[in-house]
Amino acid sequence: MGDGGMDDQKGDKHEPQQVAMAWAVHAFTASGIVLGFLALVAILDNDKTAVFMWLGLALFVDGIDGTLARKVRVREVTPQLDGTTLDNVIDYFTYVAVPAMMVYWFGLVPPGWETVTAATIMAVSCYTFANTGMKTSDYYFSGFPALWNVVVLYFHILQTSPWTNLIVIAVCAVLTFIPLKYVHPFRVADWRNVTIPMTVLWAATTLRLVLIPSDVTTEQKASSIFFWLWVLSSLYFIGLSLWRSFKPEPKDDEDGQAA
């Protein structure tokens, strides 16, 4: 026991630079909640473009903070802070609460349906964040992963009708409980050499389309090349997700587990 205690004490010691880097990554993750709050303020200011810009920045932070956390070993260096819980709290706010507020505030569904629709988004997403099987062994999401920020983004770009929006939200709510697979653009190994460029293409074209002035009636007419590149990248992610959904589950390495 004495030797084990000495080993534990040695394991608890980290270079100040390591500790500082780990806390810097936690601070970077926490910046997502600030970005989400700024998106909420933009909703109250009726500035849709600003909302999507702030949510886009929050999505960027969420997309890379996990990689940074693993690189600097935050779990080992700062065991007193659960980065996963921190990330989930922020994600629920930026992926669920703010988009639900957009549905309510901007009247994205038919009159009279705003409150119940926003409440439904909030409620079903609780299952997503509490679901221990939300991710597969190869890092796909199982069930609709509460990407409501992306859903309202598509409503905005495609300028869909309130009734279409209501139907899509209802379908996504049901898909939350159906184990179809959805690609994680940064962690899934399948087709990663294609997925990363497609993610960059999707982000760049999305930014261009979001920045189109609100007085333009359709994004497609305003910038057809960017629109169709955006559609192409979107179809790629849909196709990869469908392919994985109907592909047999990867078998665990039983020998490796036993070892």
PDB file of C-alpha atoms in Angstrom, residues 107-113 117 155 159-171:
ATOM      1  CA  GLY A 107     -42.734  31.847 -35.501  1.00  0.00           C
ATOM      2  CA  LEU A 108     -41.091  29.065 -37.485  1.00  0.00           C
ATOM      3  CA  VAL A 109     -44.174  26.878 -37.038  1.00  0.00           C
ATOM      4  CA  PRO A 110     -47.867  27.670 -37.598  1.00  0.00           C
ATOM      5  CA  PRO A 111     -49.539  30.103 -35.161  1.00  0.00           C
ATOM      6  CA  GLY A 112     -50.590  28.383 -31.958  1.00  0.00           C
ATOM      7  CA  TRP A 113     -47.940  25.669 -32.278  1.00  0.00           C
ATOM      8  CA  THR A 117     -43.202  22.686 -30.482  1.00  0.00           C
ATOM      9  CA  PHE A 155     -35.269  26.099 -42.284  1.00  0.00           C
ATOM     10  CA  GLN A 159     -37.033  29.135 -46.454  1.00  0.00           C
ATOM     11  CA  THR A 160     -39.441  26.314 -45.751  1.00  0.00           C
ATOM     12  CA  SER A 161     -43.028  26.968 -44.741  1.00  0.00           C
ATOM     13  CA  PRO A 162     -44.232  26.823 -41.124  1.00  0.00           C
ATOM     14  CA  TRP A 163     -46.184  23.639 -41.740  1.00  0.00           C
ATOM     15  CA  THR A 164     -43.165  21.980 -43.372  1.00  0.00           C
ATOM     16  CA  ASN A 165     -41.082  23.017 -40.377  1.00  0.00           C
ATOM     17  CA  LEU A 166     -43.617  21.539 -37.966  1.00  0.00           C
ATOM     18  CA  ILE A 167     -43.610  18.219 -39.816  1.00  0.00           C
ATOM     19  CA  VAL A 168     -39.796  18.081 -39.927  1.00  0.00           C
ATOM     20  CA  ILE A 169     -39.561  18.831 -36.194  1.00  0.00           C
ATOM     21  CA  ALA A 170     -42.105  16.089 -35.454  1.00  0.00           C
ATOM     22  CA  VAL A 171     -40.155  13.592 -37.579  1.00  0.00           C
TER      23      VAL A 171
END
